Amino acid sequence: MFKMRLRLSVFLILFLIFRQLACSQDTDIVVNGNFRGIPLISAFNYLETNYPLRFYYKEEWFVNDTAKVNIENQPIGEATRILLNGRPFTYRIIQGNQIVILPREEVAMLAGHIQNYSDNDVSDQAFILVGNVEDFGKQKAVILNGQIKDGKTGDPVIGAVIQVNNLQQGVVSNAEGRYKLTIAPGLYTLMVSSVGFEKNYYQVKIVGNGVLDMELFDKSIALDDIVIYGERVDKNISSHQMSLVELDNRSIKQLPSVAGGKDILKGLTTMPGVKSIGEFSSGINVRGGGEDQNLYLFNGAPLFNTSHVFGLFSVINPDVVDKLSLYKGHIPALHGERVSSVVDIRTSESAPDRVRIKGGIGLYDGKLMAEVPLYKDKVFFDAGGRTSYSNWMLQRMKDYNLRNSLATFYDLNGSLHALLPKGRISISGYTSFDEFKFASEVKYKYGSTLGSLNWSYPISSNLGSYLSISYSKYNVEKEDISTHLMQSRTDSEITYKGLKYRVKFGGINRHTLDAGFSLVKYDIMPGKQEPLNDYSMVLSSQLESEEAYEGAVFINDEYNLGLNLTFNTGIRVSGYSNPETPKEFRFEPRLSAKFRLNDFSSVKVSYNRNFQYLSMISYSSVSTPADIWKLSDSYIRPLEANQFALGYYRNFLNNSIETSVEIYYKGLNHVIEYKDGANLEMNPDLRNELIDASGRNYGVEFLLKKNSGKVDGWISYTYSRSLRRTSGMQAGEMINGNNWFPSSYDRPHDVTVVSNLHLNKRLQLSANFTYASGRPITLPEYKYFADDEVVVYFSDRNEYRIPPYHRLDITLSFDESLRIKKKWKGRWSFSILNVYGRRNAYTVYYKKEDPSELNDYNRFSLYKLYLIGRPLPTVSYLFMF
Amino acid sequence: MKNNATYIIGFALLIMGWSCKEVYYPGDIKSSERIPVIQGMIHNDEVPSVRLAWALRYDDNLTEYISGAEIRVTDDLGNSVTLEEAGSGLYTSFSSEFTGEPGRTYTLYVRLPDGNEYISSPELLPGYPVVDSLYADPGTREVLTYSGSNEPLSEFQEGLFILADLSEVADSVKYYRFSTKFVKEITYDLYPRTLMTKTVFEWKSGTIGNFYNVNQTVEYNDKQVLREQPVGFLQYDYNPLLETDIATAPYPEGWVLTFKAYSISAKVYGYYNSIARQLGSNDQMFAPIPSQVESTVECITDPEKEVIGVFEASAKTTVYKAFAWKDPEVYKSRDLESFPEDVGDGSTLPFPPEFWVPFN
């Protein structure tokens, strides 16, 4: 058997045929070693250990062979020739550091007996041989499979295209970077390409079934452009799934810098239909839905808070994310629990070939992560952490409020993976903590704890099973520290325990079935208040705890009807039970269809119904981590969404340019709205502050994306509306006279332009521009005096809008070195956020004042709070080794 | 090197400015329509009164009263009274024939000079509030003020937290509004330690709590009760440092409270409570859900026309009580039969005025 030192992949045999059977290769690796009297294998080992070299050979060839040479300052080619001198072997160096050793006899035997489909003359070029030579001529078609990897990081490359030159044949790598190609034996030139990578060519001689792993290398290692793309170049056309956004590990690294760091959720907001309510607000809003309508899954466990420092950063360290999938429309039946979207975040499941370290340092935070193999490629783990160090900077500020504020956070995550003889098991953990204090007024501490166990087990070649057990806890502690007499602490907490099991069956022709069940238990402690000192006048109190079970069974069938038509039908039956209400069951059908018009275009349609039994009660128009969660009960009914979507997808120039347009309509029932002046904090009668409303969100989304070239990027435009309507009969239960009114997420126009200019392989300039209509707000229109107080008379709910939001960011990134052999890779990124210093409003609020010349003798004023009011330069340094 | 890094990062943060606020002038506020503000009241044994003004536009500051309106109050027996203009937007009845009576339902009708007519919701004048007790809880409160650099300066004030208990034998919720006036009585010696020394008397009037101090009862032992309703805080502001050659430091002898509890309807409670919530959500940067004023008056000539207004029909119970306190734990109190309204302020009187309540 071959000894594959650094890649323990599969049955891969490499042979070389070349014009000169024995020749030395030009390479800049010069080696030394006294190998007199030591086994030849040990000599190879020594060279591998002390130099960045890999040797490929069969151990049995050299079991009892001893070297007898002393090598001094010889290029590796010459050194190998000396070591093999007098033996029936020759060698070939590929990519500068991989030495493939071959028996001269076999190489000679193969030459000239095989069909040549390659771009080269069979005798003129080196070929990698795949398959057992003894099988040559026995099969008309053989299977070539393997994995496409990022040559720099070793990570699998998803969606890489493997094309067989001179034959109109090709495949695309899957989610694990793997591919499978059925082909006749012969000589071929394989071209491997993927967005952002240099094309790579492999000359292969395929003589039988075999495995060939191939590598791609960055065009330049430009981390600061944004590349968001699907599994395959034309996936937007070929997949039945619509309204899907995917980020893989590489494109995540390329998200724009925000305060010196990357942010996966804010990167999503550059895509059509995904927005945030304001600059640095917490979470995302998908197709007019609230932040709580998104299910964020981190390795299968749900996240209830997605932001550090009240929205400044996302809680997920982008370095640890291998893949993120955002389902904003057709949500597969296996997912439920929320009505707007599912954000499925996964860390890497690929075994590292060695210890790999990544890290970064920015203005406000630093991060580090490691991937460590423990036992061959069977057991490995990854761990990462991130922390902020903004406190010491705040303490140096002149302003009292800033000097006495705190804004600190950390998050830690780790996963342990074991590849079993059959299947795989992974255990994942995550914890985050935030402490935020604003001067001497209020202090928040909040954090999440997540754990999950995922076990995938192939029952047969057609049947796989997947088990996931998850746990999530989110707690908030708010301390009122304004005055000694009012000092108090309020705690709230939500706990989630989940179990999901599903099987995937592909044994029926043209069908792929996915079925299973899930069970979730929620426990909520909505509020517990205690005085902070003996003088405090705040009394201890606790709101009644809540608990509920949510279960579901689901089945999904992907049916390829032929004639370019694919159907995806599913049904999910969800059940809900809490102590207050009888068990309830609801049907959640999922339907989608794709009709491929031709190689470059397709039409898709989908319908989804989802129910949500858990809602977030927000203290303000801007979601914050301090908001509390509330379970459905007899008064607060489960939120229901019915979404229809229709999309047309058209690619140009061999898939290098993608365009799409999607139209959607989402009807909502039992949306939570708030009564005027709702009192939500520690309110035992919270339900009396809420109003049941219906909603309708609709819009059209355009995307034009250029995937390659010196300039790449995309333009997205969304026109959408998000409206609400109450139907109460009492004055307090009506909003705007029960007429439709815009929700807080209604921002009709949204344009994003993302462009990356690749100046050269090491230097890249990126520019991102965003424009969005202002968020709806309610403003005071009139005022009057009542008993010497100024009382404000407001407009209708959300009748006005804050000014439109627009911002331009630019980033220049520079790679220290692109050399593959260089272990330390570093990158500098210099960004200017908000280039023209627009003061985009975060919130608008009013404040009573003493009349003076400064405020035109007004008794109150409106204030606009903005977060970045000037051009903000940032710098960050990323490294890996 | 370290210092350089510190400066660079610090500079970047300063450039960033973190977060800032600025006065916001929305340019397109729709306030061309003139909205009347109608604030009417009728209490038991009192004649009705109404204040009329136009709501101020967002950028206006001068109140414009409405003159020449036709205003009537009717009851459920068919009686009515037309109010007469008394100036500055005030309309009242100069005849005492039509006064409020518990159990009667009253409706306010207003016709403005522009021809628009407005009517209030019919208001049942409820029964009298039952004030079980008005009492004090000695304690300290902390008041924050801010320096020029935004530094909070904490001041601790000793005094009495005034509380009230009310109850009602009924199975329905009762709604109350509270209004409390105080007169602080002060004595000190002029020209102390001289032959000319003499004790002088001062008094200061004011209100504690605010106009929108409203609350509702909860059921307890088959009664609708309201316990420990905060009324206000009486600060004991004696400061010996003020002692000079001219005078000893003045200290409050005590306070005389005129506590009025009004029983109101649920609608009127909603109006006041909406204002109380609005005032409570002032200066909150995360912009809580706005609290709109819940008017109880509507336009009958044009139902789409906006109007701000309330017509309160309430029964009033008044409690007079004097409080004195010089010790952290102990205070004295005395129930009074009556106390004059509006005694105003007075100073350096060499003898106590007629209304003076002695505490020793």
PDB file of C-alpha atoms in Angstrom, chain A residues 216-408:
ATOM      1  CA  LEU A 216      -6.922  25.140  -5.521  1.00  0.00           C
ATOM      2  CA  PHE A 217      -5.068  28.241  -4.513  1.00  0.00           C
ATOM      3  CA  ASP A 218      -6.335  31.742  -4.026  1.00  0.00           C
ATOM      4  CA  LYS A 219      -6.179  34.160  -6.877  1.00  0.00           C
ATOM      5  CA  SER A 220      -4.830  36.382  -4.226  1.00  0.00           C
ATOM      6  CA  ILE A 221      -5.585  35.952  -0.605  1.00  0.00           C
ATOM      7  CA  ALA A 222      -7.852  38.935  -0.531  1.00  0.00           C
ATOM      8  CA  LEU A 223      -9.945  38.642   2.555  1.00  0.00           C
ATOM      9  CA  ASP A 224     -11.774  41.867   2.352  1.00  0.00           C
ATOM     10  CA  ASP A 225     -13.897  41.467  -0.658  1.00  0.00           C
ATOM     11  CA  ILE A 226     -17.219  39.828  -0.203  1.00  0.00           C
ATOM     12  CA  VAL A 227     -17.902  36.640  -2.045  1.00  0.00           C
ATOM     13  CA  ILE A 228     -21.096  34.893  -1.236  1.00  0.00           C
ATOM     14  CA  TYR A 229     -21.942  32.030  -3.457  1.00  0.00           C
ATOM     15  CA  GLY A 230     -23.634  28.713  -3.553  1.00  0.00           C
ATOM     16  CA  GLU A 231     -22.366  25.180  -3.715  1.00  0.00           C
ATOM     17  CA  ARG A 232     -21.886  25.238  -7.415  1.00  0.00           C
ATOM     18  CA  VAL A 233     -21.435  27.952  -9.901  1.00  0.00           C
ATOM     19  CA  ASP A 234     -24.855  27.442 -11.424  1.00  0.00           C
ATOM     20  CA  LYS A 235     -26.584  26.321  -8.291  1.00  0.00           C
ATOM     21  CA  ASN A 236     -28.900  29.264  -8.464  1.00  0.00           C
ATOM     22  CA  ILE A 237     -30.278  27.635 -11.617  1.00  0.00           C
ATOM     23  CA  SER A 238     -29.870  23.945 -11.024  1.00  0.00           C
ATOM     24  CA  SER A 239     -30.995  23.630  -7.415  1.00  0.00           C
ATOM     25  CA  HIS A 240     -34.672  23.378  -6.557  1.00  0.00           C
ATOM     26  CA  GLN A 241     -33.997  25.437  -3.447  1.00  0.00           C
ATOM     27  CA  MET A 242     -34.867  29.079  -3.801  1.00  0.00           C
ATOM     28  CA  SER A 243     -34.285  32.056  -1.553  1.00  0.00           C
ATOM     29  CA  LEU A 244     -31.110  30.569  -0.178  1.00  0.00           C
ATOM     30  CA  VAL A 245     -27.949  32.452   0.693  1.00  0.00           C
ATOM     31  CA  GLU A 246     -24.814  30.552   1.517  1.00  0.00           C
ATOM     32  CA  LEU A 247     -21.497  31.614   2.896  1.00  0.00           C
ATOM     33  CA  ASP A 248     -18.658  29.156   3.090  1.00  0.00           C
ATOM     34  CA  ASN A 249     -15.579  29.406   5.236  1.00  0.00           C
ATOM     35  CA  ARG A 250     -13.636  31.256   2.624  1.00  0.00           C
ATOM     36  CA  SER A 251     -16.240  33.805   1.723  1.00  0.00           C
ATOM     37  CA  ILE A 252     -16.873  34.504   5.398  1.00  0.00           C
ATOM     38  CA  LYS A 253     -13.282  35.558   5.757  1.00  0.00           C
ATOM     39  CA  GLN A 254     -13.869  37.969   2.938  1.00  0.00           C
ATOM     40  CA  LEU A 255     -16.643  39.881   4.610  1.00  0.00           C
ATOM     41  CA  PRO A 256     -16.031  43.573   5.113  1.00  0.00           C
ATOM     42  CA  SER A 257     -14.305  44.773   8.216  1.00  0.00           C
ATOM     43  CA  VAL A 258     -16.512  46.300  10.858  1.00  0.00           C
ATOM     44  CA  ALA A 259     -14.562  48.046  13.586  1.00  0.00           C
ATOM     45  CA  GLY A 260     -11.580  45.951  12.619  1.00  0.00           C
ATOM     46  CA  GLY A 261     -13.325  42.602  12.474  1.00  0.00           C
ATOM     47  CA  LYS A 262     -15.495  40.484  10.238  1.00  0.00           C
ATOM     48  CA  ASP A 263     -19.146  39.886  10.822  1.00  0.00           C
ATOM     49  CA  ILE A 264     -21.144  37.114   9.248  1.00  0.00           C
ATOM     50  CA  LEU A 265     -24.614  38.420  10.029  1.00  0.00           C
ATOM     51  CA  LYS A 266     -23.873  41.928   8.849  1.00  0.00           C
ATOM     52  CA  GLY A 267     -22.459  40.371   5.700  1.00  0.00           C
ATOM     53  CA  LEU A 268     -25.815  38.755   5.078  1.00  0.00           C
ATOM     54  CA  THR A 269     -27.492  42.137   5.053  1.00  0.00           C
ATOM     55  CA  THR A 270     -25.753  42.868   1.752  1.00  0.00           C
ATOM     56  CA  MET A 271     -28.016  40.290   0.116  1.00  0.00           C
ATOM     57  CA  PRO A 272     -31.504  41.091  -1.167  1.00  0.00           C
ATOM     58  CA  GLY A 273     -34.303  40.671   1.318  1.00  0.00           C
ATOM     59  CA  VAL A 274     -32.011  40.771   4.353  1.00  0.00           C
ATOM     60  CA  LYS A 275     -31.740  43.961   6.342  1.00  0.00           C
ATOM     61  CA  SER A 276     -31.060  45.247   9.782  1.00  0.00           C
ATOM     62  CA  ILE A 277     -33.183  47.741  11.604  1.00  0.00           C
ATOM     63  CA  GLY A 278     -30.349  50.175  12.082  1.00  0.00           C
ATOM     64  CA  GLU A 279     -26.649  50.647  12.192  1.00  0.00           C
ATOM     65  CA  PHE A 280     -25.221  48.047  14.559  1.00  0.00           C
ATOM     66  CA  SER A 281     -28.604  46.793  15.587  1.00  0.00           C
ATOM     67  CA  SER A 282     -28.950  43.302  16.889  1.00  0.00           C
ATOM     68  CA  GLY A 283     -29.643  40.559  14.375  1.00  0.00           C
ATOM     69  CA  ILE A 284     -31.193  40.660  10.955  1.00  0.00           C
ATOM     70  CA  ASN A 285     -34.625  41.153   9.480  1.00  0.00           C
ATOM     71  CA  VAL A 286     -35.558  38.799   6.692  1.00  0.00           C
ATOM     72  CA  ARG A 287     -38.295  39.769   4.271  1.00  0.00           C
ATOM     73  CA  GLY A 288     -39.919  42.149   6.689  1.00  0.00           C
ATOM     74  CA  GLY A 289     -39.834  39.806   9.656  1.00  0.00           C
ATOM     75  CA  GLY A 290     -38.754  40.595  13.171  1.00  0.00           C
ATOM     76  CA  GLU A 291     -35.427  39.599  14.640  1.00  0.00           C
ATOM     77  CA  ASP A 292     -37.145  36.893  16.685  1.00  0.00           C
ATOM     78  CA  GLN A 293     -38.529  35.267  13.547  1.00  0.00           C
ATOM     79  CA  ASN A 294     -35.107  33.909  12.601  1.00  0.00           C
ATOM     80  CA  LEU A 295     -33.856  30.603  13.930  1.00  0.00           C
ATOM     81  CA  TYR A 296     -30.090  30.816  14.372  1.00  0.00           C
ATOM     82  CA  LEU A 297     -28.595  27.351  14.684  1.00  0.00           C
ATOM     83  CA  PHE A 298     -24.998  26.950  15.735  1.00  0.00           C
ATOM     84  CA  ASN A 299     -24.053  23.345  15.076  1.00  0.00           C
ATOM     85  CA  GLY A 300     -27.707  22.508  15.611  1.00  0.00           C
ATOM     86  CA  ALA A 301     -28.257  24.443  18.857  1.00  0.00           C
ATOM     87  CA  PRO A 302     -30.311  27.650  18.729  1.00  0.00           C
ATOM     88  CA  LEU A 303     -28.888  31.037  19.590  1.00  0.00           C
ATOM     89  CA  PHE A 304     -31.255  33.442  21.317  1.00  0.00           C
ATOM     90  CA  ASN A 305     -28.960  36.417  21.142  1.00  0.00           C
ATOM     91  CA  THR A 306     -26.803  37.188  18.159  1.00  0.00           C
ATOM     92  CA  SER A 307     -24.926  40.291  19.152  1.00  0.00           C
ATOM     93  CA  HIS A 308     -22.163  41.521  21.385  1.00  0.00           C
ATOM     94  CA  VAL A 309     -22.127  45.093  22.708  1.00  0.00           C
ATOM     95  CA  PHE A 310     -25.762  45.730  21.793  1.00  0.00           C
ATOM     96  CA  GLY A 311     -25.276  44.953  18.143  1.00  0.00           C
ATOM     97  CA  LEU A 312     -21.764  46.171  17.488  1.00  0.00           C
ATOM     98  CA  PHE A 313     -20.511  42.659  16.742  1.00  0.00           C
ATOM     99  CA  SER A 314     -22.189  39.357  16.015  1.00  0.00           C
ATOM    100  CA  VAL A 315     -21.643  36.696  18.646  1.00  0.00           C
ATOM    101  CA  ILE A 316     -20.254  34.210  16.166  1.00  0.00           C
ATOM    102  CA  ASN A 317     -16.538  34.340  15.593  1.00  0.00           C
ATOM    103  CA  PRO A 318     -16.330  34.265  11.792  1.00  0.00           C
ATOM    104  CA  ASP A 319     -13.088  32.304  11.869  1.00  0.00           C
ATOM    105  CA  VAL A 320     -14.776  29.215  13.269  1.00  0.00           C
ATOM    106  CA  VAL A 321     -17.580  29.100  10.753  1.00  0.00           C
ATOM    107  CA  ASP A 322     -17.220  26.627   7.949  1.00  0.00           C
ATOM    108  CA  LYS A 323     -20.567  27.181   6.334  1.00  0.00           C
ATOM    109  CA  LEU A 324     -23.626  29.341   6.837  1.00  0.00           C
ATOM    110  CA  SER A 325     -26.923  28.750   5.081  1.00  0.00           C
ATOM    111  CA  LEU A 326     -29.721  31.283   5.239  1.00  0.00           C
ATOM    112  CA  TYR A 327     -33.121  30.003   4.166  1.00  0.00           C
ATOM    113  CA  LYS A 328     -35.187  33.111   3.709  1.00  0.00           C
ATOM    114  CA  GLY A 329     -37.989  31.621   1.674  1.00  0.00           C
ATOM    115  CA  HIS A 330     -38.559  27.943   1.216  1.00  0.00           C
ATOM    116  CA  ILE A 331     -37.560  26.522   4.586  1.00  0.00           C
ATOM    117  CA  PRO A 332     -37.062  22.741   4.387  1.00  0.00           C
ATOM    118  CA  ALA A 333     -39.535  20.673   6.397  1.00  0.00           C
ATOM    119  CA  LEU A 334     -36.830  19.477   8.740  1.00  0.00           C
ATOM    120  CA  HIS A 335     -36.569  23.015  10.059  1.00  0.00           C
ATOM    121  CA  GLY A 336     -39.318  24.870  11.856  1.00  0.00           C
ATOM    122  CA  GLU A 337     -39.814  26.848  15.063  1.00  0.00           C
ATOM    123  CA  ARG A 338     -39.542  30.253  13.368  1.00  0.00           C
ATOM    124  CA  VAL A 339     -41.410  31.786  10.472  1.00  0.00           C
ATOM    125  CA  SER A 340     -39.020  34.094   8.629  1.00  0.00           C
ATOM    126  CA  SER A 341     -35.754  32.297   8.184  1.00  0.00           C
ATOM    127  CA  VAL A 342     -33.333  29.670   9.350  1.00  0.00           C
ATOM    128  CA  VAL A 343     -29.679  30.602   9.674  1.00  0.00           C
ATOM    129  CA  ASP A 344     -27.789  27.327   9.897  1.00  0.00           C
ATOM    130  CA  ILE A 345     -24.220  27.916  11.045  1.00  0.00           C
ATOM    131  CA  ARG A 346     -21.749  25.054  11.018  1.00  0.00           C
ATOM    132  CA  THR A 347     -18.162  24.835  12.119  1.00  0.00           C
ATOM    133  CA  SER A 348     -15.647  22.782  10.202  1.00  0.00           C
ATOM    134  CA  GLU A 349     -16.050  19.025  10.095  1.00  0.00           C
ATOM    135  CA  SER A 350     -12.920  18.384   8.051  1.00  0.00           C
ATOM    136  CA  ALA A 351      -9.952  16.749   9.647  1.00  0.00           C
ATOM    137  CA  PRO A 352      -6.927  19.021   9.656  1.00  0.00           C
ATOM    138  CA  ASP A 353      -3.731  17.439   8.382  1.00  0.00           C
ATOM    139  CA  ARG A 354      -1.717  19.235  11.058  1.00  0.00           C
ATOM    140  CA  VAL A 355      -2.174  21.732  13.817  1.00  0.00           C
ATOM    141  CA  ARG A 356      -3.453  24.920  12.291  1.00  0.00           C
ATOM    142  CA  ILE A 357      -3.718  28.224  14.085  1.00  0.00           C
ATOM    143  CA  LYS A 358      -5.656  31.251  12.971  1.00  0.00           C
ATOM    144  CA  GLY A 359      -5.926  34.550  14.699  1.00  0.00           C
ATOM    145  CA  GLY A 360      -6.480  38.198  14.330  1.00  0.00           C
ATOM    146  CA  ILE A 361      -6.170  41.446  16.117  1.00  0.00           C
ATOM    147  CA  GLY A 362      -8.281  44.515  15.541  1.00  0.00           C
ATOM    148  CA  LEU A 363      -8.913  47.784  17.269  1.00  0.00           C
ATOM    149  CA  TYR A 364     -11.403  46.411  19.739  1.00  0.00           C
ATOM    150  CA  ASP A 365     -11.047  42.667  19.833  1.00  0.00           C
ATOM    151  CA  GLY A 366      -8.647  39.826  19.308  1.00  0.00           C
ATOM    152  CA  LYS A 367      -9.274  36.218  18.391  1.00  0.00           C
ATOM    153  CA  LEU A 368      -7.515  32.929  18.124  1.00  0.00           C
ATOM    154  CA  MET A 369      -8.528  29.484  17.000  1.00  0.00           C
ATOM    155  CA  ALA A 370      -6.838  26.159  16.505  1.00  0.00           C
ATOM    156  CA  GLU A 371      -7.595  22.997  14.597  1.00  0.00           C
ATOM    157  CA  VAL A 372      -5.830  20.015  16.055  1.00  0.00           C
ATOM    158  CA  PRO A 373      -5.678  16.414  14.808  1.00  0.00           C
ATOM    159  CA  LEU A 374      -5.671  13.987  17.718  1.00  0.00           C
ATOM    160  CA  TYR A 375      -5.632  10.571  16.159  1.00  0.00           C
ATOM    161  CA  LYS A 376      -4.763  10.229  12.487  1.00  0.00           C
ATOM    162  CA  ASP A 377      -7.631  11.814  10.633  1.00  0.00           C
ATOM    163  CA  LYS A 378     -10.172  10.064  12.802  1.00  0.00           C
ATOM    164  CA  VAL A 379     -10.324  12.251  15.859  1.00  0.00           C
ATOM    165  CA  PHE A 380      -9.753  15.967  15.864  1.00  0.00           C
ATOM    166  CA  PHE A 381     -10.989  19.068  17.531  1.00  0.00           C
ATOM    167  CA  ASP A 382     -11.170  22.773  17.002  1.00  0.00           C
ATOM    168  CA  ALA A 383     -11.357  25.499  19.585  1.00  0.00           C
ATOM    169  CA  GLY A 384     -11.556  29.223  19.313  1.00  0.00           C
ATOM    170  CA  GLY A 385     -12.017  32.296  21.380  1.00  0.00           C
ATOM    171  CA  ARG A 386     -12.484  35.984  21.028  1.00  0.00           C
ATOM    172  CA  THR A 387     -12.371  38.805  23.498  1.00  0.00           C
ATOM    173  CA  SER A 388     -12.632  42.550  23.486  1.00  0.00           C
ATOM    174  CA  TYR A 389     -10.237  44.927  25.140  1.00  0.00           C
ATOM    175  CA  SER A 390     -12.122  48.147  24.770  1.00  0.00           C
ATOM    176  CA  ASN A 391     -12.440  48.849  28.505  1.00  0.00           C
ATOM    177  CA  TRP A 392      -8.996  50.255  29.024  1.00  0.00           C
ATOM    178  CA  MET A 393      -9.568  52.551  26.092  1.00  0.00           C
ATOM    179  CA  LEU A 394     -12.895  53.732  27.418  1.00  0.00           C
ATOM    180  CA  GLN A 395     -11.284  54.506  30.740  1.00  0.00           C
ATOM    181  CA  ARG A 396      -9.013  56.980  29.006  1.00  0.00           C
ATOM    182  CA  MET A 397     -11.830  59.008  27.541  1.00  0.00           C
ATOM    183  CA  LYS A 398     -12.470  62.544  28.716  1.00  0.00           C
ATOM    184  CA  ASP A 399     -16.206  62.288  28.680  1.00  0.00           C
ATOM    185  CA  TYR A 400     -17.445  61.112  32.048  1.00  0.00           C
ATOM    186  CA  ASN A 401     -20.075  58.830  30.602  1.00  0.00           C
ATOM    187  CA  LEU A 402     -17.602  57.062  28.372  1.00  0.00           C
ATOM    188  CA  ARG A 403     -14.932  56.942  31.050  1.00  0.00           C
ATOM    189  CA  ASN A 404     -17.330  55.236  33.401  1.00  0.00           C
ATOM    190  CA  SER A 405     -18.767  52.857  30.875  1.00  0.00           C
ATOM    191  CA  LEU A 406     -17.941  49.254  30.188  1.00  0.00           C
ATOM    192  CA  ALA A 407     -18.210  47.351  26.950  1.00  0.00           C
ATOM    193  CA  THR A 408     -16.543  44.010  27.166  1.00  0.00           C
TER     194      THR A 408
END
